[in-house]
Short mmCIF file of C-alpha atoms in Angstrom, two decimals:
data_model
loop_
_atom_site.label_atom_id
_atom_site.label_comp_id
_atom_site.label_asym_id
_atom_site.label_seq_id
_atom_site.Cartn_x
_atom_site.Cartn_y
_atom_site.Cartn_z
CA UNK A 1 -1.76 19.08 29.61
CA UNK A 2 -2.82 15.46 28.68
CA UNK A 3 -5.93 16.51 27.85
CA UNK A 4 -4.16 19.13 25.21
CA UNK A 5 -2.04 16.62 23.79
CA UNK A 6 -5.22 14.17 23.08
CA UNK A 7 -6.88 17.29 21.03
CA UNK A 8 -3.74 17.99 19.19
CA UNK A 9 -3.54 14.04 18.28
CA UNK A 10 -7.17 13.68 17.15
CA UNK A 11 -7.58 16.93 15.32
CA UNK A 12 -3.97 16.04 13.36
CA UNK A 13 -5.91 12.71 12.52
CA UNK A 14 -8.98 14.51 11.35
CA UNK A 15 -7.29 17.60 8.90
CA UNK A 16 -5.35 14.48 7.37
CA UNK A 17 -8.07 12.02 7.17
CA UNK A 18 -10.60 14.81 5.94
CA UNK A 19 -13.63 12.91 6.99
CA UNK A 20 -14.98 15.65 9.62
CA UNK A 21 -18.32 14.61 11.30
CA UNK A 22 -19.66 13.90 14.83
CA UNK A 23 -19.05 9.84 14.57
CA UNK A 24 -15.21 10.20 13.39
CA UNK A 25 -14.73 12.81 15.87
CA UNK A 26 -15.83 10.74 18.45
CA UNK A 27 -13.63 7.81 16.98
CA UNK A 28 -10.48 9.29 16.73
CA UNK A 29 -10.16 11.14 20.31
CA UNK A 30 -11.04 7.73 22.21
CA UNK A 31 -7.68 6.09 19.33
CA UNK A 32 -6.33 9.65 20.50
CA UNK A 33 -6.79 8.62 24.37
CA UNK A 34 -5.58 5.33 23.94
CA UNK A 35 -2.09 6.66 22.17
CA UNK A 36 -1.40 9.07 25.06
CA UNK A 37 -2.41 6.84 27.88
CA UNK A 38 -0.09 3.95 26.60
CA UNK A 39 2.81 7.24 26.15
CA UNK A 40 2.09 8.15 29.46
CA UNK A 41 3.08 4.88 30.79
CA UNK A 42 6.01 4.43 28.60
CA UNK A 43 7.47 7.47 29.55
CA UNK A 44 6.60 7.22 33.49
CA UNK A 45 8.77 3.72 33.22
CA UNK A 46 11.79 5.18 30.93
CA UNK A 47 11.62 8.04 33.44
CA UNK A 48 12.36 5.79 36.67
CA UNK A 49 15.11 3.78 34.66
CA UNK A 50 17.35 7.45 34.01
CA UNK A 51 16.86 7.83 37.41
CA UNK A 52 17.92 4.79 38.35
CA UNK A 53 14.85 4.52 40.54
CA UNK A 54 13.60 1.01 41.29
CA UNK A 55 10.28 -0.49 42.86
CA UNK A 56 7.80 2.19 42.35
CA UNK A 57 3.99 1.22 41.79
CA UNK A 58 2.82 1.17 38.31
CA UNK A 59 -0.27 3.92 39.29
CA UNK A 60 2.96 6.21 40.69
CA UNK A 61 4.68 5.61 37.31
CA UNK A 62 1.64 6.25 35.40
CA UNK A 63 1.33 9.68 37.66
CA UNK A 64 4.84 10.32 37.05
CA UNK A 65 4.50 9.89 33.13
CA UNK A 66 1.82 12.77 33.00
CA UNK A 67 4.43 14.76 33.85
CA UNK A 68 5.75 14.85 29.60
CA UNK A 69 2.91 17.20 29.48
CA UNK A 70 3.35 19.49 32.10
CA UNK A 71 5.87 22.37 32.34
CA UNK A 72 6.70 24.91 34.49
CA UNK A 73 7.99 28.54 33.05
CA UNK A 74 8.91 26.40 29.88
CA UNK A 75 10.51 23.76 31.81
CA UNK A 76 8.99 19.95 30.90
CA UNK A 77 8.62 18.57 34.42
CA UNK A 78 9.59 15.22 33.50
CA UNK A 79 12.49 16.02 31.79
CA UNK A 80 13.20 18.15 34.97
CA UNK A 81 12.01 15.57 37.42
CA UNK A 82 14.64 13.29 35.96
CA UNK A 83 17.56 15.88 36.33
CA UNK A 84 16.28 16.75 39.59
CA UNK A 85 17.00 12.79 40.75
CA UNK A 86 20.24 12.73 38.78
CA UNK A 87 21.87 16.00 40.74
CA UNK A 88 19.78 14.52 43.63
CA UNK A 89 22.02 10.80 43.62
CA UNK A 90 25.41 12.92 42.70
CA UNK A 91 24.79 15.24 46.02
CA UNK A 92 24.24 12.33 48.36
CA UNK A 93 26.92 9.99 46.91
CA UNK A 94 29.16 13.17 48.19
CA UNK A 95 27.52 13.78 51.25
CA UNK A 96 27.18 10.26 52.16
CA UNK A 97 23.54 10.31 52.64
CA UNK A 98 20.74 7.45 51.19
CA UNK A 99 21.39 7.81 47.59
CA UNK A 100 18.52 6.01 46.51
CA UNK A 101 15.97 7.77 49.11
CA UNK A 102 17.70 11.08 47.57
CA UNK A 103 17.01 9.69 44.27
CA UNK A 104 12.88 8.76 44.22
CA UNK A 105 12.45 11.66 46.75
CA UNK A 106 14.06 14.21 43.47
CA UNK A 107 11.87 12.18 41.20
CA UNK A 108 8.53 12.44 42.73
CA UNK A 109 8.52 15.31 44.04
CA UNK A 110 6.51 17.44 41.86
CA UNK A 111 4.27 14.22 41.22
CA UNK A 112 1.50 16.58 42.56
CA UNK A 113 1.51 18.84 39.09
CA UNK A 114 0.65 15.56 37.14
CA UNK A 115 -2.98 15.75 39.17
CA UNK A 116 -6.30 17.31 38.15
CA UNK A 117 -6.30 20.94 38.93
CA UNK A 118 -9.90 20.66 40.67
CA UNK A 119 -8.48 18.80 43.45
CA UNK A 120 -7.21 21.05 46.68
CA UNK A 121 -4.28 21.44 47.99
CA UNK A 122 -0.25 22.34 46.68
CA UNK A 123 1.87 20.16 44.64
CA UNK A 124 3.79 19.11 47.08
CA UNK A 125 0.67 17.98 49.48
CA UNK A 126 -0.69 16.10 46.87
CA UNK A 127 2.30 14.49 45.78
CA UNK A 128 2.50 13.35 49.07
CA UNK A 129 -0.64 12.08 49.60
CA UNK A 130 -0.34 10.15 46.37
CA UNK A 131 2.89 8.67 47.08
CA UNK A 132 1.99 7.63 50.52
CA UNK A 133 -1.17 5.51 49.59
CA UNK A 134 1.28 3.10 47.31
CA UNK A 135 3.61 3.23 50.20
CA UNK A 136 6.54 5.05 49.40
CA UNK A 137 8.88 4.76 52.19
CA UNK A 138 8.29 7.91 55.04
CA UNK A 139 11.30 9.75 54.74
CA UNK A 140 10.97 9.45 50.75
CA UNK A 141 7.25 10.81 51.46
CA UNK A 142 8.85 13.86 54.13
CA UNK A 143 11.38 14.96 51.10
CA UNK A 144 8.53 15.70 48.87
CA UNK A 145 6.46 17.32 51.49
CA UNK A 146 8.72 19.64 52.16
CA UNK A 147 10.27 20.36 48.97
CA UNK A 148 8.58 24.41 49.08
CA UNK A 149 9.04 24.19 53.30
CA UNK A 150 5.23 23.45 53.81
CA UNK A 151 6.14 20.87 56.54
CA UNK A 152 10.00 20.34 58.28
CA UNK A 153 12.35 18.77 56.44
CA UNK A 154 12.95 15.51 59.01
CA UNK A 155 15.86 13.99 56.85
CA UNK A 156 19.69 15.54 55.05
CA UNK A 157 17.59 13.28 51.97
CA UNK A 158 14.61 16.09 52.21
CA UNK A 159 17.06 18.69 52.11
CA UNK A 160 19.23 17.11 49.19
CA UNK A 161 15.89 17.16 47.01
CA UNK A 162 15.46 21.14 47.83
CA UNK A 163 18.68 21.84 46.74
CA UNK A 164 18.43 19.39 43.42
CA UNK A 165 14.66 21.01 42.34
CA UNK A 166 16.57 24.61 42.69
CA UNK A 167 19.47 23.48 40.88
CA UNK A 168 17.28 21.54 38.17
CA UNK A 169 15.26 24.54 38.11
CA UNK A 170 18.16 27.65 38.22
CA UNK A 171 20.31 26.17 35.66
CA UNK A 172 20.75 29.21 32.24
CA UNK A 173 18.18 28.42 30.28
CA UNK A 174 16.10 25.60 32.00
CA UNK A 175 13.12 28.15 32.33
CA UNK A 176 11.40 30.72 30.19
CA UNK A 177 11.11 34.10 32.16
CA UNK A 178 8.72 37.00 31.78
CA UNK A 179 9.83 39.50 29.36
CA UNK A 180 9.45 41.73 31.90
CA UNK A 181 10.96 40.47 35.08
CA UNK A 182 13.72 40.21 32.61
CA UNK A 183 14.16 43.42 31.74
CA UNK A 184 13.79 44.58 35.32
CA UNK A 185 16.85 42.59 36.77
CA UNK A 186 19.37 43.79 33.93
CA UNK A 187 17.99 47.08 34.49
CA UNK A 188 18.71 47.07 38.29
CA UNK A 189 21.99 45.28 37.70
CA UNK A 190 22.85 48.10 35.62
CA UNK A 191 22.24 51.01 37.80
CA UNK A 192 24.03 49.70 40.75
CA UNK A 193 27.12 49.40 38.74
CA UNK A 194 25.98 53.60 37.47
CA UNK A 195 25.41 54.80 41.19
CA UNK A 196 29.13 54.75 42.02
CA UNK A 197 31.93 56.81 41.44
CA UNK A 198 34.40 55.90 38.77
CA UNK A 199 32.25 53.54 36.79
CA UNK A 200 32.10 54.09 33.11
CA UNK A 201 29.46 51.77 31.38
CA UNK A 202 27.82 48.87 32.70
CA UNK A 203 26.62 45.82 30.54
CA UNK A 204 24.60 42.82 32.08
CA UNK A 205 25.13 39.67 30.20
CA UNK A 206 24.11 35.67 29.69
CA UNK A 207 20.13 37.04 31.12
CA UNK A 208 21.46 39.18 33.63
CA UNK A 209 24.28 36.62 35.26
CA UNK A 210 26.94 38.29 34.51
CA UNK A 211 27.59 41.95 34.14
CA UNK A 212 30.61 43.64 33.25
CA UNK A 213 31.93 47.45 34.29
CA UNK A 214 34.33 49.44 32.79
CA UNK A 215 35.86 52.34 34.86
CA UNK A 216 37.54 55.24 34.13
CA UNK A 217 41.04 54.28 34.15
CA UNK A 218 42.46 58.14 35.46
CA UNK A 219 39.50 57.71 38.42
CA UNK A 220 40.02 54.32 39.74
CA UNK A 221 43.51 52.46 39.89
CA UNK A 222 44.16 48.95 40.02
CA UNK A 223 42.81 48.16 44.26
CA UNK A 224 40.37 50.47 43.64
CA UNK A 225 39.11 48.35 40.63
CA UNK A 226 39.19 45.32 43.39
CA UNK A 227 37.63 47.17 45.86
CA UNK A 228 34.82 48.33 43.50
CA UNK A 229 34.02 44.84 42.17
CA UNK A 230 33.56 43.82 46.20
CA UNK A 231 31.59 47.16 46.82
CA UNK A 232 29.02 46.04 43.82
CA UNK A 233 28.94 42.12 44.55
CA UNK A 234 27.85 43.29 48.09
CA UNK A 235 25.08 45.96 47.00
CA UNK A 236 24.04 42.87 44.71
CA UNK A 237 23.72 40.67 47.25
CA UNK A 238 21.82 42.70 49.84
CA UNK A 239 19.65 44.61 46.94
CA UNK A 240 18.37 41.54 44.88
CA UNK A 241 17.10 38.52 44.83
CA UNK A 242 18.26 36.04 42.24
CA UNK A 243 18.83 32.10 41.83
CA UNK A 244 22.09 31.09 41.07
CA UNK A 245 24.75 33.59 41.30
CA UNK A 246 25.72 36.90 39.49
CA UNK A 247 29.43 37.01 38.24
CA UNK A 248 30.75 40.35 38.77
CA UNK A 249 33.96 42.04 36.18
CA UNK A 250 35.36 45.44 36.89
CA UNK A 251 37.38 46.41 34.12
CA UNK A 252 40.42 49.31 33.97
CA UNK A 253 42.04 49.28 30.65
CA UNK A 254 44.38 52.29 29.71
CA UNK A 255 45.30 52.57 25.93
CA UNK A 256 48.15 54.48 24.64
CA UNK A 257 47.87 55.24 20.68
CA UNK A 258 50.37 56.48 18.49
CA UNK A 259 50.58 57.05 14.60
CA UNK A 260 53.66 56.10 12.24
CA UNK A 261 53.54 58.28 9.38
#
């Protein structure tokens, strides 16, 4: 948080400076506030020229620029935010939608996580509500709305900025999981391969999308190898839910050894 990254600042200041009393305290978290405000801006305006984004308000790039210290499951939400508008402009140049409504929709939409947690409501309200009193266009107001299906999606734009967030979001790596939830999905990946006949060992791979299954090469012949990998995509797909998608390897390899002596 902002307010996180002022305390880090000032008490950096302090164990270096070594003067440690109530006045110099005071001192160096208002230097400390200044610092981070005038980041905040910078990096609210570098964030709309990545994008490519043009003609937002300077309070809606301020907003925007809390986002550098805010993240989500690991994720920083600017850096995401950007990436977001990025995929956002590539999927409408292709689909021959607005690419610039695409663009500052993908951008802003998570605006609402820069705000103060004491004020009611979910991101994507809030975001909205922000946006819409420095008059972001409607249907650039609709896509972040409905980013998480609280209201209908009114536009292709709206639906091009769901699809970006998810992708921005899904990517390997982009987010820091639970331990746990982890654990659980290679697990489950693992005993679906287990529960038929013919299967080897199973190994889930690259966080659990990918897993690989050798079979027992006198049990299952070549179709039946195709045939299982289509019998375990399908289990997978009506058994779990997952973002992305799961690549699934059946493997039959049959060795023959011999000795020269």
């Amino acid at each position: 948080s902002v307010r996180r990254e002022v305390a880090r600042r000032a008490l950096a200041k302090l164990i270096t400076d070594g003067r440690i009393h109530p006045a110099r305290i005071e001192k160096l978290i208002k230097d400390a506030r200044v610092e981070v405000e005038k980041d905040i801006r910078d990096a609210g305006e570098q964030a709309a020229y990545e994008a490519n984004v043009h003609g937002l308000h300077p309070e809606i790039l301020k907003m925007l620029g809390r986002l550098k210290y805010r993240t989500s499951y690991g994720q920083n939400q600017l850096y995401h935010s950007v990436e977001a508008a990025k995929i956002a402009g590539i999927l409408a140049a292709e689909l021959g939608a607005d690419v610039e409504a695409a663009k500052m929709g993908a951008l802003l939409h998570d605006l609402g996580k820069a705000m103060d947690h004491d004020q009611e409501g979910t991101h994507a309200k809030l975001g909205a509500e922000f946006a819409r009193r420095f008059r972001v266009p409607a249907h650039v107001i609709n896509a972040i709305e409905s980013h998480h299906h609280e209201v209908e999606q009114e536009t292709v734009e709206a639906i091009i900025v769901e699809a970006a967030d998810a992708i921005s979001g899904a990517r390997p790596g982009a987010r820091r999981e639970s331990l746990e939830n982890y654990i659980k999905r290679v697990r489950t990946l693992e005993d679906i391969a287990h529960s038929f006949q013919g299967v080897e060992s199973a190994y889930a791979l690259q966080a659990g999308r990918e897993i690989r299954i050798l079979v027992k090469p006198d049990k299952i012949d070549d179709l039946g190898a195709l045939r299982l990998s289509k019998d375990i995509t399908k289990t997978i797909e009506d058994s779990m839910q997952y973002p992305g998608q799961i690549q699934v390897t059946v493997i039959r390899e049959t060795r023959a050894v011999g000795f020269a002596k």
